[in-house]
């Protein structure tokens, strides 16, 4: 039996020893598990950015992967620490919405069942979860500022090494939900979507998910983009396309759309559809 | 038999999930192959920078390494996708010049044979190459914007896991060449070289390759540097030396020559040689 | 027997091929040893920053880890190259103070014995060290500018693969010490500490180590912070707390204390203690 990979997503940055120390801890508990770094450059405390990256990556993780996700402004407070099994993956994270969009995507892919009630994600029968309350699976001394090292990391390592979910905590059925900025329909039949992520290339990723075949034009930052492009190469100054995450993106060929338009997360993107065939 | 490493070079950046997703894909096809990150901070779409880093690294890769190189502004267009075996290594990359300088260096080291015809690198008998046209080695659904995840990554993983080169594509003998900015001789016997890379330390790496013994002085950005230094430590404000890639570099001890001189890739560096002994 | 991990700390940056090449070398000599990246974003030539990160990480490294630490402004000069075994770990580094604070922390944890004499750290009987002077464990051709690739890397790889310490060099008992900026007592009973590190979150880490129970207030950059906080979440604009390295830190909840105060390494932080109970 091969040891499962451990996928890491944090806001720890790459300049300090923080990520290295977490990996040193993982190497002690799960020495055979390879680490897969999803990102450590989530902006400090930016739960939404972390949630987006987890959503975009989750579909591609190998079965049995343990996902250690720590963007944790509430570290040391009474926010809960959780482990969740869903869709063949195991997640270890603070209960602050960070896992919301990844779990919703797994549900949309039919890999697990979920429901939303008020501000909670309620896990279906095909999921399992615990509140992490078993200190014997933590570091002997737990700081109140670095649970990635002292609590989440050790638990993720134990889970990757074969310890069962129910050993590491008490049963749980729900998580705090982070609302997805669903595009809103406008009176004229168009949609008002939001930029949910700006990537390394300066592409503006929106909350509109779809095949894009019916998109007539996209309006953003005072610019009008006619139709969707199939790929990035173009002689247009600005294009719209369905990106690799299945979401509509605004891109500038060989440049940064974010810099050109001066826009970022939260900006409005209006999507106008072709009139339906009569 | 040990699984070969997979070396990665991309312009995907480290902030997003892109590199992590490619590694997740590799972990599915070649779980035993360790990843060696060469760089993911190639500036977006900067094929020349990627080509330089591959050239500088290629000599040190373990035998059998699979090199997955993706700087791919033409993703989704009809630019070809290639795999190349040369010098004991296997490369997987778009056909846009990205592999040129690494292959030329392998040839110069005597590890493979190549010729240049017009704007093509023609592979010798001791090399093998295919155009990647066998979708059964790709992800089931291939996006038109992320072939690192959907095409190159899966093929690299398959090759690392032991699938043969000829299984993954149709025979090919050539690649698009990226011209190396060979230093040009001047009427006075000096050479005019170009800066081909600015590294993390602000060192200006030039296109002049040589032992340096005959260099009398170097002129760059209005400064004159007498002779070459053996190493970086110096009380001179600016030095020239033969760097770790075998190329002449301009450096500022404990500082950035690029920042001090305000120069970057493409800048001219004039190399004046000692008069030959009579 | 499992191959020991190799922990890496350098100032090589992540943009170039330098770290990748070192890992390629390690993969040749110690293919079974997983790499743990502590940081490669130590500012160029900043030995103190490297020393701090090693100190903060050292306690968490798995037993037998080989630590390859290269921040080496004197590369190519006659500065010594060392390997040191202490506290169950093996270090490979230039002799420029880089290892000082990590070794002192191991000593304070009771894992090895050290003494300080003038500007030297003298190793106790429970430590071992050699000067690296056996070229057969280096690359065949050693550059004078990249010993991480040509000397330290190969030696670290050999040591991780089981070669004994005394094979790779000649006996040595001391290292150059980097002085720790010990907080200085002031006439009024307070302490004057220094900022020794600014982390990714903009937290100002000071040289004051302690439990913090007796701290009445902290004065920094013209601001007065009453008492210590248990964790980062707070509605105060600025807080002080004992951070995850056991050192007093100044932090701005959901922001950067360094940016807010305009302070960095070397800044003074005054710590005022409660009057002792009568």
Coordinates of C-alpha atoms in Angstrom, one line a residue, chain C:
Chain C
X1 CA 16.6 1.9 7.3
X2 CA 14.9 5.0 6.0
X3 CA 17.0 7.7 4.3
X4 CA 17.3 10.8 6.3
X5 CA 15.6 14.0 5.0
X6 CA 17.8 16.9 3.7
X7 CA 16.6 20.3 4.9
X8 CA 17.7 23.2 2.7
X9 CA 18.2 26.8 3.6
X10 CA 19.7 29.2 1.1
X11 CA 19.6 32.8 -0.3
X12 CA 19.4 31.4 -3.8
X13 CA 15.8 32.7 -4.4
X14 CA 13.2 30.8 -6.3
X15 CA 13.3 32.5 -9.7
X16 CA 16.5 30.9 -11.0
X17 CA 17.7 27.4 -11.5
X18 CA 20.0 27.4 -8.5
X19 CA 17.8 25.5 -6.0
X20 CA 16.7 23.1 -8.6
X21 CA 20.3 22.3 -9.6
X22 CA 21.3 21.7 -5.9
X23 CA 18.3 19.3 -5.6
X24 CA 19.4 17.6 -8.9
X25 CA 22.8 17.0 -7.3
X26 CA 21.2 15.7 -4.1
X27 CA 19.0 13.4 -6.2
X28 CA 22.2 11.9 -7.6
X29 CA 24.0 11.2 -4.3
X30 CA 21.0 10.6 -2.0
X31 CA 18.0 9.7 -4.2
X32 CA 16.0 8.3 -1.3
X33 CA 16.3 11.4 0.9
X34 CA 13.3 13.7 0.7
X35 CA 14.1 17.4 0.6
X36 CA 12.5 19.8 3.1
X37 CA 12.8 23.4 2.0
X38 CA 13.2 25.7 5.0
X39 CA 13.6 28.8 2.9
X40 CA 15.3 30.0 -0.2
X41 CA 14.2 33.6 0.2
X42 CA 16.8 34.6 2.7
X43 CA 17.8 38.1 1.4
X44 CA 21.0 37.8 -0.6
X45 CA 24.0 37.5 1.7
X46 CA 21.9 38.0 4.8
X47 CA 23.6 35.6 7.2
X48 CA 21.7 36.9 10.2
X49 CA 18.3 36.2 8.6
X50 CA 19.5 32.7 7.6
X51 CA 20.7 32.1 11.2
X52 CA 17.4 33.2 12.6
X53 CA 15.3 30.9 10.4
X54 CA 17.6 27.9 11.2
X55 CA 17.2 28.6 14.9
X56 CA 13.4 28.8 14.6
X57 CA 13.2 25.5 12.6
X58 CA 15.9 23.3 14.1
X59 CA 13.9 22.0 17.0
X60 CA 11.3 20.5 14.6
X61 CA 13.6 18.6 12.2
X62 CA 13.3 14.8 12.2
X63 CA 16.3 13.0 13.9
X64 CA 19.2 12.4 11.5
X65 CA 18.2 15.2 9.2
X66 CA 21.0 16.6 7.2
X67 CA 20.8 20.4 7.1
X68 CA 22.3 22.0 4.0
X69 CA 22.6 25.8 4.7
X70 CA 24.2 28.1 2.2
X71 CA 24.2 31.8 2.6
X72 CA 27.8 32.4 1.5
X73 CA 29.0 35.8 0.5
X74 CA 32.6 34.5 0.9
X75 CA 32.2 31.7 -1.6
X76 CA 35.6 31.0 -3.2
X77 CA 37.6 32.8 -0.6
X78 CA 39.5 31.0 2.2
X79 CA 36.4 30.9 4.5
X80 CA 36.1 27.4 5.8
X81 CA 33.5 24.9 4.7
X82 CA 32.2 22.8 7.6
X83 CA 30.1 19.8 8.6
X84 CA 28.9 19.6 12.2
X85 CA 27.0 16.9 14.0
X86 CA 25.1 18.1 17.1
X87 CA 21.8 17.2 18.7
X88 CA 21.1 14.3 16.4
X89 CA 21.4 16.5 13.3
X90 CA 24.1 17.0 10.7
X91 CA 24.8 20.5 9.3
X92 CA 26.8 21.4 6.2
X93 CA 27.5 25.1 5.8
X94 CA 30.1 27.8 5.3
X95 CA 31.9 28.9 8.5
X96 CA 30.4 32.4 8.7
X97 CA 28.1 32.3 11.7
X98 CA 25.1 30.9 9.8
X99 CA 24.8 27.9 12.1
X100 CA 25.4 29.9 15.4
X101 CA 21.9 30.5 16.6
X102 CA 20.6 27.0 15.7
X103 CA 23.5 25.4 17.6
X104 CA 22.9 27.7 20.6
X105 CA 19.2 26.7 20.6
X106 CA 20.1 23.0 20.5
X107 CA 22.4 23.6 23.4
X108 CA 19.7 25.5 25.3
X109 CA 17.3 22.6 24.7
X110 CA 19.9 20.3 26.2
X111 CA 20.6 18.4 23.0
X112 CA 24.3 19.3 22.7
X113 CA 26.9 21.2 24.7
X114 CA 28.7 24.4 23.5
X115 CA 30.8 27.1 24.8
X116 CA 31.5 30.6 23.5
X117 CA 35.1 31.9 23.5
X118 CA 35.8 35.2 21.9
X119 CA 34.1 35.1 18.6
X120 CA 34.0 31.3 18.4
X121 CA 31.5 28.6 19.2
X122 CA 33.4 25.8 20.7
X123 CA 31.8 22.4 20.3
X124 CA 31.4 20.1 23.3
X125 CA 32.3 16.4 23.5
X126 CA 28.9 15.3 22.4
X127 CA 29.4 17.1 19.0
X128 CA 31.6 16.3 16.0
X129 CA 32.8 18.5 13.2
X130 CA 35.1 18.5 10.2
X131 CA 36.5 21.0 7.8
X132 CA 35.5 19.9 4.4
X133 CA 38.8 19.2 2.6
X134 CA 38.2 15.9 0.8
X135 CA 37.6 16.8 -2.9
X136 CA 36.6 13.2 -3.7
X137 CA 33.2 14.0 -2.2
X138 CA 32.8 17.2 -4.3
X139 CA 31.8 17.7 -7.9
X140 CA 34.8 16.9 -10.2
X141 CA 35.1 20.6 -11.2
X142 CA 34.4 23.1 -8.4
X143 CA 33.5 26.6 -9.4
X144 CA 34.5 29.5 -7.2
X145 CA 31.0 30.9 -7.2
X146 CA 28.5 28.1 -6.5
X147 CA 29.7 25.8 -3.7
X148 CA 26.1 24.9 -3.0
X149 CA 26.2 22.9 -6.2
X150 CA 29.8 21.9 -6.3
X151 CA 30.8 21.3 -2.7
X152 CA 28.2 21.6 0.0
X153 CA 25.5 19.9 -2.0
X154 CA 27.5 16.8 -2.9
X155 CA 28.9 16.5 0.7
X156 CA 25.3 16.8 2.1
X157 CA 24.2 14.2 -0.3
X158 CA 27.0 11.8 0.6
X159 CA 26.4 12.3 4.3
X160 CA 22.6 11.6 3.8
X161 CA 23.5 8.5 1.9
X162 CA 25.5 7.1 4.8
X163 CA 29.1 8.3 4.3
X164 CA 30.6 9.0 7.7
X165 CA 31.4 12.6 8.9
X166 CA 35.1 11.9 9.4
X167 CA 35.4 10.6 5.8
X168 CA 34.5 14.0 4.3
X169 CA 37.0 16.2 6.2
X170 CA 39.5 16.9 8.9
X171 CA 38.6 17.2 12.6
X172 CA 37.4 20.6 13.8
X173 CA 36.2 21.8 17.2
X174 CA 34.9 25.4 16.6
X175 CA 32.8 27.7 14.4
X176 CA 32.7 31.4 13.9
X177 CA 30.0 32.8 16.2
X178 CA 27.4 35.3 15.3
X179 CA 26.5 37.3 18.5
X180 CA 22.8 37.1 19.5
X181 CA 21.5 40.6 20.3
X182 CA 20.7 39.8 24.0
X183 CA 18.2 42.2 25.5
X184 CA 20.0 44.8 27.6
X185 CA 18.7 45.8 31.1
X186 CA 18.1 49.5 31.6
X187 CA 18.5 51.4 34.8
X188 CA 14.7 51.5 35.4
X189 CA 14.5 47.7 35.4
X190 CA 13.1 47.4 31.8
X191 CA 14.8 45.6 29.0
X192 CA 15.9 47.0 25.6
X193 CA 15.4 44.2 23.1
X194 CA 15.9 44.3 19.3
X195 CA 13.9 43.2 16.3
X196 CA 15.7 40.2 15.0
X197 CA 13.3 39.2 12.2
X198 CA 10.4 40.5 10.3
X199 CA 8.2 37.6 9.0
X200 CA 5.9 37.2 6.0
X201 CA 3.0 38.6 8.0
X202 CA 4.9 41.7 9.0
X203 CA 5.3 40.5 12.6
X204 CA 8.3 42.0 14.4
X205 CA 10.1 39.2 16.1
X206 CA 12.3 40.4 19.0
X207 CA 15.3 39.0 20.8
X208 CA 13.4 38.6 24.0
X209 CA 12.8 35.0 24.9
X210 CA 10.5 34.2 27.8
X211 CA 7.1 33.1 29.0
X212 CA 5.9 36.7 29.1
X213 CA 3.9 36.4 32.3
X214 CA 5.6 39.4 34.0
X215 CA 5.4 41.8 31.0
X216 CA 3.4 44.9 31.9
X217 CA 3.8 46.8 28.7
X218 CA 5.8 46.9 25.5
X219 CA 7.0 50.2 23.9
X220 CA 7.9 50.2 20.2
X221 CA 8.1 52.9 17.6
X222 CA 6.4 55.4 19.8
X223 CA 3.5 53.1 20.6
X224 CA 2.7 51.5 24.0
X225 CA 1.1 48.1 24.1
X226 CA -0.4 47.1 27.4
X227 CA 0.2 43.4 28.4
X228 CA 0.5 40.5 26.1
X229 CA -2.2 38.9 23.9
X230 CA -2.6 35.1 23.8
X231 CA -3.2 35.0 20.0
X232 CA -3.4 37.1 16.9
X233 CA -7.1 37.7 16.8
X234 CA -7.8 41.0 18.6
X235 CA -9.6 44.3 18.1
X236 CA -6.5 46.2 19.3
X237 CA -4.6 47.9 16.5
X238 CA -1.3 46.5 17.7
X239 CA -0.5 43.6 20.0
X240 CA 2.5 41.9 21.6
X241 CA 2.6 38.2 22.2
X242 CA 5.0 35.3 22.7
X243 CA 5.2 33.9 19.2
X244 CA 5.7 30.4 17.9
X245 CA 9.5 30.6 18.2
X246 CA 9.3 31.5 21.9
X247 CA 10.2 35.1 21.3
X248 CA 8.2 38.2 22.0
X249 CA 6.6 39.5 18.8
X250 CA 4.8 42.7 17.8
X251 CA 1.9 42.1 15.5
X252 CA -1.0 43.9 13.9
X253 CA -4.1 41.8 13.8
X254 CA -5.0 41.2 10.1
X255 CA -2.2 43.5 9.0
X256 CA 1.5 44.1 9.0
X257 CA 3.1 45.6 12.2
X258 CA 6.3 46.3 10.2
X259 CA 4.4 48.3 7.6
X260 CA 2.3 50.1 10.2
X261 CA 5.3 51.1 12.4
X262 CA 7.8 51.5 9.6
X263 CA 10.2 49.3 11.5
X264 CA 12.5 46.5 10.7
X265 CA 15.4 44.4 11.9
X266 CA 17.5 46.2 14.5
X267 CA 14.6 48.4 15.8
X268 CA 14.5 48.8 19.6
X269 CA 11.7 47.3 21.6
X270 CA 11.4 48.2 25.2
X271 CA 9.9 45.7 27.6
X272 CA 8.6 46.9 31.0
X273 CA 7.9 44.4 33.7
X274 CA 5.3 44.4 36.5
X275 CA 6.7 45.3 39.8
X276 CA 7.4 42.1 41.7
X277 CA 4.9 41.2 44.4
X278 CA 6.0 42.6 47.8

